[in-house]
XYZ file of C-alpha atoms in Angstrom:
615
model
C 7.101 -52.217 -25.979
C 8.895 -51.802 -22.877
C 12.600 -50.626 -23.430
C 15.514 -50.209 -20.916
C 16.669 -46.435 -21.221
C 20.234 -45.765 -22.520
C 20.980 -43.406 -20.058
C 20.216 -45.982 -17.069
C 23.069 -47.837 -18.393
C 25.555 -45.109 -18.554
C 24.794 -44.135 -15.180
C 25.531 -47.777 -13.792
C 28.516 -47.628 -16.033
C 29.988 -44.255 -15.530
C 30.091 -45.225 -11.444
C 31.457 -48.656 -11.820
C 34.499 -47.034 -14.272
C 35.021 -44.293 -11.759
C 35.173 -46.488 -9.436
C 38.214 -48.872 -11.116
C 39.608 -45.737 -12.780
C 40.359 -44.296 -9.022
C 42.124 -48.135 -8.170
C 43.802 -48.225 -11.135
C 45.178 -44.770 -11.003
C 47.297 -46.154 -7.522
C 49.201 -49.077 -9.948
C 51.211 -49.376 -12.570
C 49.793 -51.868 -15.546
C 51.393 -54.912 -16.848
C 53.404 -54.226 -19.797
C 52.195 -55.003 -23.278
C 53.969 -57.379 -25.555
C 52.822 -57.078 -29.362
C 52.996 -60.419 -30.994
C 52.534 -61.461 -34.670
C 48.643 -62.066 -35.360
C 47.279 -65.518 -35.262
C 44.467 -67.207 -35.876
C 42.227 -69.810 -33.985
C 39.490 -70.366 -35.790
C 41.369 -72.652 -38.159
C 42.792 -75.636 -35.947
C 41.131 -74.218 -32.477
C 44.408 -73.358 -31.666
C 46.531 -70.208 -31.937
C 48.684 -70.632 -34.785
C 50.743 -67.727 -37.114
C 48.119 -66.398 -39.903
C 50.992 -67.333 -42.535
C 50.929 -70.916 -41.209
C 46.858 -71.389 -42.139
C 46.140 -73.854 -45.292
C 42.250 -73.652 -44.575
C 40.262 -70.898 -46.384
C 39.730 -68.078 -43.791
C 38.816 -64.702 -42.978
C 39.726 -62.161 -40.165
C 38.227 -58.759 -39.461
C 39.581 -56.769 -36.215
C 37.537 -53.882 -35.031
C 38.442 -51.100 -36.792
C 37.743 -53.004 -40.357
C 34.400 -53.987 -38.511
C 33.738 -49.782 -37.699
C 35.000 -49.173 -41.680
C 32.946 -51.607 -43.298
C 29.838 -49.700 -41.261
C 27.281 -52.510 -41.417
C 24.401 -52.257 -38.612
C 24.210 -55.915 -37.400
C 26.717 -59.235 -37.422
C 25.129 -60.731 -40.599
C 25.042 -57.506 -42.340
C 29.207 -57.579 -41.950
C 29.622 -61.324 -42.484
C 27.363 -60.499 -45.630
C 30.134 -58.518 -46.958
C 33.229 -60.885 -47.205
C 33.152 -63.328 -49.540
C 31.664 -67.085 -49.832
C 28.955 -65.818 -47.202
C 25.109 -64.840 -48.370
C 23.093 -63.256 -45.377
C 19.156 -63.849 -44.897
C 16.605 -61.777 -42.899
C 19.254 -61.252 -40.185
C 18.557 -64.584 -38.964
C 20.270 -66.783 -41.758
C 24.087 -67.112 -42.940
C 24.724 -69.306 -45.768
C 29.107 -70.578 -46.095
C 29.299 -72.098 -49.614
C 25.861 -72.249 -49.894
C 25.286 -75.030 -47.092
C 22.355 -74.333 -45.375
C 22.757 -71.916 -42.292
C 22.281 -74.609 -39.833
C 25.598 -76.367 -41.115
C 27.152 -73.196 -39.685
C 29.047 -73.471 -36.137
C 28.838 -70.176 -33.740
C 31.407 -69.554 -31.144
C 31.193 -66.757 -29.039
C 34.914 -66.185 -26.974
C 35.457 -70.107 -27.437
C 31.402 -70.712 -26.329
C 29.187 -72.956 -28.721
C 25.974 -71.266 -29.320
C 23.110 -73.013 -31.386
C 19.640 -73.720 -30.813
C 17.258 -76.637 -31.390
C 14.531 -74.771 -32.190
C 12.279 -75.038 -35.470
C 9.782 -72.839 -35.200
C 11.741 -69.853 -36.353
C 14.352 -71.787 -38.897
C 13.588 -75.019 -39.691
C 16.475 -77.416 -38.467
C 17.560 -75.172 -35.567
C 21.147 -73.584 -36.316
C 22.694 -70.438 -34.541
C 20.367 -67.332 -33.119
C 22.666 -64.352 -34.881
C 19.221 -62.405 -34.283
C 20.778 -61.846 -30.662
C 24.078 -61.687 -31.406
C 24.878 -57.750 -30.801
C 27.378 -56.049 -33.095
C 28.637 -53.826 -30.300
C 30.789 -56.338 -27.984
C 32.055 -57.164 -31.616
C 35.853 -56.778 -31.466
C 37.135 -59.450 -33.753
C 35.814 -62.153 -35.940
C 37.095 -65.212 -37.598
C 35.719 -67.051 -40.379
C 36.859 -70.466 -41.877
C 35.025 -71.525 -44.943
C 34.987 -75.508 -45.294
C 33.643 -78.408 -43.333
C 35.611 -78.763 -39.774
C 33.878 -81.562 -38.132
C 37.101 -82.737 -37.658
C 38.036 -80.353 -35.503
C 34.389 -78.936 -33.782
C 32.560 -81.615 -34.311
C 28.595 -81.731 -35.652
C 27.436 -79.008 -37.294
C 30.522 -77.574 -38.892
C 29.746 -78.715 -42.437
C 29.605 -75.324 -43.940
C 32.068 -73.239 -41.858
C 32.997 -71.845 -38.810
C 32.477 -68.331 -37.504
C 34.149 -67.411 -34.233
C 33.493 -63.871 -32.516
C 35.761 -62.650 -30.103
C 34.444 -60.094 -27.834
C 35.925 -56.963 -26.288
C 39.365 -57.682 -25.143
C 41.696 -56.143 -22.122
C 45.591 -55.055 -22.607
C 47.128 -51.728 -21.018
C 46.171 -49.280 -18.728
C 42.547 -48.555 -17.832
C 39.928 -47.177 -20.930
C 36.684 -46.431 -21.292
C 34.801 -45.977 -24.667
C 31.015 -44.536 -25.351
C 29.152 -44.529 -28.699
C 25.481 -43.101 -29.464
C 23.862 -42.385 -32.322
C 20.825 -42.037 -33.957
C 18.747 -43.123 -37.312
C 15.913 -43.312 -39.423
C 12.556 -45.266 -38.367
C 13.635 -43.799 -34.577
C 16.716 -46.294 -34.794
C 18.391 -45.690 -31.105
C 21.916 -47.070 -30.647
C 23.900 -46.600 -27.110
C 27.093 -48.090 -25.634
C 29.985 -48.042 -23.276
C 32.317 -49.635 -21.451
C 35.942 -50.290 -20.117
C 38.743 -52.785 -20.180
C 42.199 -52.620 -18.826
C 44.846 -54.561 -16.562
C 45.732 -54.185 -13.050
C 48.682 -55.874 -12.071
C 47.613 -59.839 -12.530
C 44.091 -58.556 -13.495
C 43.010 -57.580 -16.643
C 39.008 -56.666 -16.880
C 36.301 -55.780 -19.967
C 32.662 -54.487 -19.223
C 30.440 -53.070 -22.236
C 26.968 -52.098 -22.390
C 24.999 -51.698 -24.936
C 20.954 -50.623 -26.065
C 19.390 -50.568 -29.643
C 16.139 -50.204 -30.698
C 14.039 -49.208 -33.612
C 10.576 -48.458 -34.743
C 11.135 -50.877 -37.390
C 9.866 -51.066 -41.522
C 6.411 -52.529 -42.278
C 7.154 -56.413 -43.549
C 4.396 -56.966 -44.949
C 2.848 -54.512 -46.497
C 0.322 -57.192 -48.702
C -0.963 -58.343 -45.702
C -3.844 -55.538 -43.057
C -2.088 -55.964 -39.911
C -1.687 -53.295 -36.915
C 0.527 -51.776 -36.102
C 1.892 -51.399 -39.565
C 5.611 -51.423 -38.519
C 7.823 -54.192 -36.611
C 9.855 -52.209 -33.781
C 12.539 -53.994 -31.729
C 14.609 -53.269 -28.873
C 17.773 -55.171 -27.601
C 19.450 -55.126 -24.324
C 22.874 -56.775 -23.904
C 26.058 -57.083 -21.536
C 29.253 -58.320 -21.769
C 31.799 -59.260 -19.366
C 35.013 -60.380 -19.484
C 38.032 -61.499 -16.638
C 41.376 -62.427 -16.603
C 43.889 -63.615 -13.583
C 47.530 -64.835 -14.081
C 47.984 -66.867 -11.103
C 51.454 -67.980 -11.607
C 53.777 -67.664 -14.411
C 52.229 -70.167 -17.040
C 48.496 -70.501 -15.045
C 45.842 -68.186 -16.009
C 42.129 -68.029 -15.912
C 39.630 -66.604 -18.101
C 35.904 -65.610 -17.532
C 33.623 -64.744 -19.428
C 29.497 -63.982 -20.251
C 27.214 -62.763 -22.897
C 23.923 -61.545 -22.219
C 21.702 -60.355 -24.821
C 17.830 -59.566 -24.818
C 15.328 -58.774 -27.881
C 11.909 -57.866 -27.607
C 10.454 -57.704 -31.082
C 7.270 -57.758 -33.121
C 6.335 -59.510 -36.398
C 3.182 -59.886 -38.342
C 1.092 -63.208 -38.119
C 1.170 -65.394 -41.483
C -2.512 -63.855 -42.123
C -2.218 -60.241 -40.445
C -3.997 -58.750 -37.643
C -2.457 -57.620 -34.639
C 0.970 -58.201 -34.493
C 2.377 -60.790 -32.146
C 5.285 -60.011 -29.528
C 8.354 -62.316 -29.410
C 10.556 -62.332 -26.122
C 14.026 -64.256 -26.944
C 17.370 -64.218 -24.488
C 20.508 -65.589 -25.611
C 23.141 -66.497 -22.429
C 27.079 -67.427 -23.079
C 29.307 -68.203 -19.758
C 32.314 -69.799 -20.130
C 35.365 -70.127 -17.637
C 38.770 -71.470 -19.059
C 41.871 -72.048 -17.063
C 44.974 -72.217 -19.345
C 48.118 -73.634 -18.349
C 51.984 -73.881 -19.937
C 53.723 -76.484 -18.443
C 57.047 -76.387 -20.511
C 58.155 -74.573 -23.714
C 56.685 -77.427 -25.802
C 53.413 -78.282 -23.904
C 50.746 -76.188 -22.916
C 47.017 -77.491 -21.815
C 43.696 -75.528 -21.296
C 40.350 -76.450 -19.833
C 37.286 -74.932 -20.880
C 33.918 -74.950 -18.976
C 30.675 -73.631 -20.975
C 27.274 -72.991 -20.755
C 24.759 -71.610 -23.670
C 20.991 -70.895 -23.374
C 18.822 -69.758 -26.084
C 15.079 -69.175 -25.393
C 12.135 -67.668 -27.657
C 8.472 -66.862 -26.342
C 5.753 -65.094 -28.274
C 2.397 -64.355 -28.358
C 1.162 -67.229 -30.438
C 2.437 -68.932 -27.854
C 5.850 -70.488 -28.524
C 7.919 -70.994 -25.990
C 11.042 -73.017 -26.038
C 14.919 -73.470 -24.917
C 17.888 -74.405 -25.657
C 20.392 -75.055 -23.509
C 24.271 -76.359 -24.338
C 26.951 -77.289 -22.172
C 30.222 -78.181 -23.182
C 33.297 -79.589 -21.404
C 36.820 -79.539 -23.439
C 40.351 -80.450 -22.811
C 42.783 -79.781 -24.919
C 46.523 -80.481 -25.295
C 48.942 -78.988 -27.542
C 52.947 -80.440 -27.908
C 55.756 -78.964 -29.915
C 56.865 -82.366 -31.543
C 58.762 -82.742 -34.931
C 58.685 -79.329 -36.230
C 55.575 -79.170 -35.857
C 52.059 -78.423 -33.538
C 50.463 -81.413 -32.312
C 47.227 -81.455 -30.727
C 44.826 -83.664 -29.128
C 41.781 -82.742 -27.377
C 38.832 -84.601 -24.806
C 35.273 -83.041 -25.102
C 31.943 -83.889 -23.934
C 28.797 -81.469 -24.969
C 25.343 -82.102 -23.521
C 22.373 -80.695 -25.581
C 18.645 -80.390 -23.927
C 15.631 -78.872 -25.269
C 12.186 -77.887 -24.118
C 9.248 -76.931 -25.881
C 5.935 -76.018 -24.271
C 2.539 -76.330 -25.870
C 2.098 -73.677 -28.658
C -0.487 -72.143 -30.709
C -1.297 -74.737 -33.296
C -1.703 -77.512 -30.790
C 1.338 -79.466 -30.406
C 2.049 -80.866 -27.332
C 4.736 -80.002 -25.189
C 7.903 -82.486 -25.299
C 11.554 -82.010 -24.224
C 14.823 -84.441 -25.505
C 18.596 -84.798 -24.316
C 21.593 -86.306 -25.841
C 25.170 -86.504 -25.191
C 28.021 -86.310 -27.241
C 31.619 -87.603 -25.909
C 34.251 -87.141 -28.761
C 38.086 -87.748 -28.988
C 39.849 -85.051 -31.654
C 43.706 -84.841 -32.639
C 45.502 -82.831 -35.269
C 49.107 -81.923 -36.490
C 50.122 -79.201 -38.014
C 53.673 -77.784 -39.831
C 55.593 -75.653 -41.991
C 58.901 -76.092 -43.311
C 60.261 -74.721 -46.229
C 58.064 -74.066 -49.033
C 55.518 -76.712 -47.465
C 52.841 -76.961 -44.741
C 50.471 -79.200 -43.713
C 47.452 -79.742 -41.479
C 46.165 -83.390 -40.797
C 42.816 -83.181 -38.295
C 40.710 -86.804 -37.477
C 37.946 -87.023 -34.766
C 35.988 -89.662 -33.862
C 32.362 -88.428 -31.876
C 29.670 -90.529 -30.061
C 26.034 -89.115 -29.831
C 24.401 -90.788 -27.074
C 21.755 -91.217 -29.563
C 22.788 -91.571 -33.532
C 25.881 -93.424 -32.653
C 29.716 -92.999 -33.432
C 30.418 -90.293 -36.679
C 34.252 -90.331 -37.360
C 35.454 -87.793 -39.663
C 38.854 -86.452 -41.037
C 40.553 -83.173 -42.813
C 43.882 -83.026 -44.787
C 45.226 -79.144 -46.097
C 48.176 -78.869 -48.025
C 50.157 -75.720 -49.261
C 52.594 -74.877 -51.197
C 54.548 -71.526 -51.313
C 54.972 -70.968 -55.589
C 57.161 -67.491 -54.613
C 57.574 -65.347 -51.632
C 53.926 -63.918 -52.990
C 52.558 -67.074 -54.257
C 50.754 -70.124 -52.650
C 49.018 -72.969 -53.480
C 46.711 -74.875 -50.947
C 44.478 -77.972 -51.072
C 42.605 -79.658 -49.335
C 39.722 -82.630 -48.479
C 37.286 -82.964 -45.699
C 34.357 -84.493 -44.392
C 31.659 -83.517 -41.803
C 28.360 -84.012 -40.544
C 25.567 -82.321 -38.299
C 23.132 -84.678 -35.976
C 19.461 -84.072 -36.354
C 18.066 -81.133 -33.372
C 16.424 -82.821 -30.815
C 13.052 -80.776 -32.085
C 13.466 -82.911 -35.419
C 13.830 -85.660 -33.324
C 11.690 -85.666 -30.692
C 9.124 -82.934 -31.740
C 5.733 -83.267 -33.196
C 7.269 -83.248 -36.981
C 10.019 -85.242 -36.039
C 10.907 -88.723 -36.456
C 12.885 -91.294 -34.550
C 14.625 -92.853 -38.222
C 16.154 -89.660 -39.172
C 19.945 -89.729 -40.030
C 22.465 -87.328 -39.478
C 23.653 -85.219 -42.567
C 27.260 -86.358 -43.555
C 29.616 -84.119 -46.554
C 32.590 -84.782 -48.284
C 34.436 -81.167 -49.492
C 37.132 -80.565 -51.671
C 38.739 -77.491 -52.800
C 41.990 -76.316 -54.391
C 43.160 -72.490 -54.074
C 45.542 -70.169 -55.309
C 45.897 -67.074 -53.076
C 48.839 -63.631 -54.201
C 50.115 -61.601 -51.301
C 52.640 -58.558 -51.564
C 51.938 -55.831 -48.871
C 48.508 -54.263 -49.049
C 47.746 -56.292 -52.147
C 45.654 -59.817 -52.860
C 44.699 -61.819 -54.563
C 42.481 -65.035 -53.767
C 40.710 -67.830 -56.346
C 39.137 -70.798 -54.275
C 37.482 -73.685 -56.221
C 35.492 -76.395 -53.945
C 32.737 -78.686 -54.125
C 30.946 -80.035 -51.662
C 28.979 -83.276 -51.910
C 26.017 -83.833 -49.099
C 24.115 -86.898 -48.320
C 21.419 -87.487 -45.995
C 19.629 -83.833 -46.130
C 17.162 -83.481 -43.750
C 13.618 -81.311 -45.370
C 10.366 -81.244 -44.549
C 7.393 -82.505 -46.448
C 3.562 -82.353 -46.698
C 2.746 -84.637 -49.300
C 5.139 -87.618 -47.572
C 2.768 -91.041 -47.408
C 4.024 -91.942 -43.988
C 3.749 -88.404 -42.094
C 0.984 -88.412 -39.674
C 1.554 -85.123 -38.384
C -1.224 -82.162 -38.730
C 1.474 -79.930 -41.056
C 4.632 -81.425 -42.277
C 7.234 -84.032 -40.968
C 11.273 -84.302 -41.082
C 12.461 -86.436 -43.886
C 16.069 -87.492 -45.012
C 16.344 -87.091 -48.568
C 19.372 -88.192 -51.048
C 22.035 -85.528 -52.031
C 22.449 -81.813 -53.236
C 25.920 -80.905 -55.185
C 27.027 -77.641 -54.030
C 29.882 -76.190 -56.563
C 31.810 -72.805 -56.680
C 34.588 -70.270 -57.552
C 35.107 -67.314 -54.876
C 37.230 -64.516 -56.412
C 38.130 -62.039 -53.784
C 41.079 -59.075 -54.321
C 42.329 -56.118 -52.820
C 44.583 -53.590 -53.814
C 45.925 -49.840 -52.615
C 45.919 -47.172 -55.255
C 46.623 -43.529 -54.722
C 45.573 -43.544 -50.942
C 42.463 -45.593 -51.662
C 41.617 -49.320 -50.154
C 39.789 -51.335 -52.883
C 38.334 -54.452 -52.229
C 35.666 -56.719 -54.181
C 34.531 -60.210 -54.401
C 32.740 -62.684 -57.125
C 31.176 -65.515 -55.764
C 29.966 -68.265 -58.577
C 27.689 -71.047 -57.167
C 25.997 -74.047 -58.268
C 23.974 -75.512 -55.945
C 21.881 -78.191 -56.658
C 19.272 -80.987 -54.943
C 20.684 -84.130 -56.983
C 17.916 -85.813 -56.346
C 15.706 -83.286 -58.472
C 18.376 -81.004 -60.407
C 16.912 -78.021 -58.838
C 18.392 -75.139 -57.469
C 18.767 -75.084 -53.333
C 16.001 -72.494 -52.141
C 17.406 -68.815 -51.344
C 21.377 -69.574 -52.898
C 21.994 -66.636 -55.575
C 24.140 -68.361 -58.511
C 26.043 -65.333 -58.624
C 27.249 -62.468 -56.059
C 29.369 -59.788 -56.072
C 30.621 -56.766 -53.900
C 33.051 -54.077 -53.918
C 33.977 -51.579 -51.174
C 36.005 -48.434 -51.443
C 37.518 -46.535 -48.461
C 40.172 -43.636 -48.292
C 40.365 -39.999 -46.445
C 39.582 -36.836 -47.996
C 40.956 -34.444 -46.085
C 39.934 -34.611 -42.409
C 37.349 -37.210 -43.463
C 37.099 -41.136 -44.182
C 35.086 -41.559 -46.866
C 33.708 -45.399 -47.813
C 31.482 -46.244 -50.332
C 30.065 -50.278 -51.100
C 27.839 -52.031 -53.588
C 26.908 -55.369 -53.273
C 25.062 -57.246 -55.980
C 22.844 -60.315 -55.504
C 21.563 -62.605 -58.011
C 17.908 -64.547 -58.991
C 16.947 -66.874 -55.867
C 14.227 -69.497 -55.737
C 12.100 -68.924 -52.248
C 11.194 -72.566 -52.243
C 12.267 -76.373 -53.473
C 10.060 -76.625 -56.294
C 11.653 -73.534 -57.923
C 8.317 -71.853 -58.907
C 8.674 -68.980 -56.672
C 11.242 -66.773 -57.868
C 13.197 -63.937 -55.785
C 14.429 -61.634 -58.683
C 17.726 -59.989 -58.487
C 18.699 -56.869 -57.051
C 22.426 -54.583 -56.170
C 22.519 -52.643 -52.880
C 24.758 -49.422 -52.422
C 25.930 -47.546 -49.009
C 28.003 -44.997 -47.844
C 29.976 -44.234 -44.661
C 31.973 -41.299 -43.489
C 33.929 -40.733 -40.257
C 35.835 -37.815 -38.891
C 37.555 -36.754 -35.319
C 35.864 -33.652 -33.666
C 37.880 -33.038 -30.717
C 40.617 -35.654 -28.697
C 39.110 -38.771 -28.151
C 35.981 -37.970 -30.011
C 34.924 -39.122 -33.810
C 31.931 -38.403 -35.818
C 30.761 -40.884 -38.070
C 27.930 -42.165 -40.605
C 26.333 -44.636 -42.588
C 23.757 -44.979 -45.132
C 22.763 -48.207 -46.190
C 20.415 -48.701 -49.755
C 21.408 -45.561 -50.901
C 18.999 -45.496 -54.146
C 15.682 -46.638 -51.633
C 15.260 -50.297 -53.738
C 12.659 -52.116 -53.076
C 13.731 -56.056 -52.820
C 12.910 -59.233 -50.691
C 15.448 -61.818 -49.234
C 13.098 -64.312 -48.905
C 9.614 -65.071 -49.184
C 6.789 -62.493 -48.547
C 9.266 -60.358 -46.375
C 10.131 -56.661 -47.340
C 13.036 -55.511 -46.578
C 13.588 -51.863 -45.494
C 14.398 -48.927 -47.660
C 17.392 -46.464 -47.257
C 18.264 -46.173 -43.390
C 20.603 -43.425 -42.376
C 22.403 -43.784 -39.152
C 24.528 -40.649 -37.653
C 26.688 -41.454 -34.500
C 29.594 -39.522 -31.918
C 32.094 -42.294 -30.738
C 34.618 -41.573 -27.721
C 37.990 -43.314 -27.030
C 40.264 -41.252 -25.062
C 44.049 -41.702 -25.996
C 46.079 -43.189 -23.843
């Protein structure tokens, strides 16, 4: 396999940083204001953490560097309400992954795809962990607010971010099965300017995944390439502009579903977005985003496809009553292509447009606040979807809160289920209808959180074999009636003696209504627990996750037995500017499968030098 050399990419680096370092040196940088967090990923709209209702999440880089995990669904794996699958599959609540939205710095990334997951959904395969500098979760259908697909949740990653005077950052290290892992880059501000460039490489021999199966050679290496690049300009007091793009390439190998030589798989993933924000008065403030998303997978078999999404959206925010209101224009085009592949179905391609009209209001007053969201979409091809959200909470004490809250959702068929040789022209969209109630304790480092929802699905879209009207050579799209997804998430954290303990309990029931079987690959039970502090020089982590009895398919004669996970990580500072650090993930070597024939690989060690020079 053909891999871009790490050191190729420091050397274009190092010159470029030189280069700004030398222009920057003749300025003095903007000053820095500190403001109180917020969150977007909740209303799509920067609003005070303490304001939320909705059921969210927030890790900032360095709880992303302490929690040590290797890859994006490894760390979303670790908060609670989320199971991860083969790296290519996150489950919110148990909804299926493809009722997950992706945003990448405001972008909509998904694919339409369904070779590799059936039903499309987003490619977190290509998402590097690297450019990771923030991340924002919101558990809960928001079609109200994003539109199709959010059923399950949103996840929003923010990538590396520019404030203060110029600084570069480096980090290399190495691991087991040859695991290679380089990247570096800057950020700053200049005057009106602020900037962000990272690089990154990682590769790996890989783990043999399936070792039941004679097929050369006996391991499945990868390497990914990626580049991220972010700009800023204030052009007046109250106009600024944005840029920014994702670039991420994977070459990787997997074994054919009856061995031999292993097959090569080529996939790209492209985010560009450009967003010009604008504060007009003290109550109103506008911004207009332009984006563009391509996904695209080739292999040896051959499959070759792509995804491509473009979004327009305009939104408005007012200052009215107390409160935030917001209203918001967007139109998002979605086109697919799919060439001819290995098992002989044709090539097709399909299009559709989706114009949609959103509005929300939002306030707190007292011990009260409140969150009202409609929207009302129209897919050029299934038709008008309206859908609504109402969140209510209500402060108990100055620790104490109560929320609630309804919802619906729904996601549109992919254009592969539609147009594709499985597919079917009479397929429906998916619609929900959520409910949850939560209580939630908060007094300086401590928490405590207990969220109870259920959330009631119609309209599932599966495949079958054994349908009476599918004419196609392997399986065809089907709605079917309604699965019953119920569950408590228990999540706490506490500070005792110097040490940061967290854990989690997720209880599930998820159920096909129309059988009363379990939904294929939920656990009915997970729980995890993570344990950080310093020892000395040192900061010392340990984590142990436990996940419960699976079924690998619908019929629930296949089961995926049980199994608990435990890791390590360690970090220290060597010299200014420099820090050591560790991991070691499956510390006891167990054997265990996340879904079907797949193994998964045994204890990986992974040893690292980090650099970020002090200001």
């Amino acid at each position: 396999m053909r891999k871009l050399h790490p050191r190729w990419l420091l050397a274009a680096l190092s010159q470029a940083a030189l280069s700004i370092s030398a222009v920057h040196a003749q300025s003095t940088p903007a000053a820095v204001v500190t403001l109180s967090e917020v969150v977007v990923v909740a209303t799509r709209t920067a609003q005070p953490v303490i304001d939320v209702v909705a059921d969210i999440s927030i890790l900032d880089r360095s709880e992303i560097e302490a929690l040590g995990a290797g890859s994006v669904t490894g760390l979303l794996s670790s908060l609670p309400g989320i199971q991860a699958i083969d790296n290519s599959r996150i489950y919110i609540r148990g909804a299926d992954s493809r009722m997950t939205a992706l945003y990448i710095d405001g972008i909509r990334v998904d694919s339409q795809d369904g070779s590799k997951l059936l039903g499309g959904g987003a490619p977190w395969d290509l998402v590097p962990i690297e450019h990771v500098e923030r991340i924002e979760i919101l558990r809960g259908p928001a079609s109200a607010v994003y539109g199709s697909d959010a059923m399950g949740g949103v996840i929003h990653i923010f990538t590396q971010s520019a404030e203060g005077p110029f600084k570069p950052f480096a980090s290399f290290g190495i691991g087991s099965r040859n695991t290679q892992k380089v990247s570096a880059g800057f950020a700053g501000q200049q005057q009106s300017w602020d900037y962000s460039l990272s690089v990154a490489h990682d590769s790996s021999d890989g783990h043999d995944t399936r070792p039941d199966l004679i097929h050369s050679p006996r391991t499945e290496s990868y390497a990914r390439d990626s580049v991220n690049v972010r700009l800023g300009h204030q052009l007046v007091a109250g106009q600024r502009i944005e840029l920014s793009h994702l670039e991420s390439h994977l070459e990787s190998r997997y074994v054919p579903w009856n061995g031999g030589t292993d097959y090569t798989a080529k996939a790209r993933l492209g985010a560009s977005g450009l967003k010009w924000l604008s504060r007009w008065s003290e109550t109103y403030e506008t911004s207009l985003t332009l984006s563009n998303a391509k996904v695209a997978r080739k292999d040896d078999y051959p499959y070759d496809y792509r995804t491509t999404t473009q979004s327009y959206l305009f939104e408005n925010h007012l200052k009215v009553l107390g409160g935030k209101f917001n209203f918001s224009f967007e139109q998002k085009k979605d086109s697919f292509r799919s060439a001819l592949n290995g098992s002989g179905d044709g090539a097709f391609q399909g299009m559709r447009t989706d114009d949609a009209f959103a509005a929300g209001f939002g306030k707190s007053w007292g011990q009260h606040s409140v969150q009202v969201n409609v929207r009302g979409d129209k897919d050029s091809r299934f038709g008008r979807h309206d859908t609504g959200g109402l969140a209510y909470g209500f402060a108990l004490s100055t620790q104490w809160r109560a929320t609630a809250s309804v919802g619906t959702a729904f996601r549109a068929p992919t254009l592969e289920q539609v147009y594709g040789p499985y597919g079917s022209l009479t397929l429906r969209p998916e619609t929900n209808q959520s409910r949850e109630i939560g209580l939630a304790y908060k007094n300086g480092p401590s928490a405590l959180k207990a969220v109870l929802f259920q959330n009631s699905i119609s309209d599932m879209i599966t495949s079958s074999q054994t349908l009476t009207t599918c004419t196609a050579t392997w399986f065809c799209y089907y709605n079917v009636g309604k699965a019953e997804i119920k569950g408590l998430t228990l999540s706490a954290q506490h500070q005792l003696a110097g040490l940061n303990i967290r854990g989690s309990l997720d209880i599930l029931d998820p159920v096909d209504a129309a059988t009363g079987r379990d939904l294929s690959l939920r656990a009915r039970q997970v729980a995890s627990l993570a344990l950080e502090g310093n020892a000395g020089a040192w900061r010392l982590g340990g984590n142990a996750k436990f996940i419960g009895q699976r079924f690998d398919n619908a019929s629930n004669t296949k089961v995926l037995p049980g199994y608990a996970l435990v890791g390590a990580t360690a970090s220290t500072p060597v010299s200014q500017g420099w820090n050591l650090f560790g991991r070691v993930e499956n510390l006891a070597n167990r054997k265990f499968q996340e879904v079907g024939d797949l193994a998964m690989p045994g204890r990986t060690v992974f040893v690292g030098l980090q650099w970020r020079p002090k200001s």
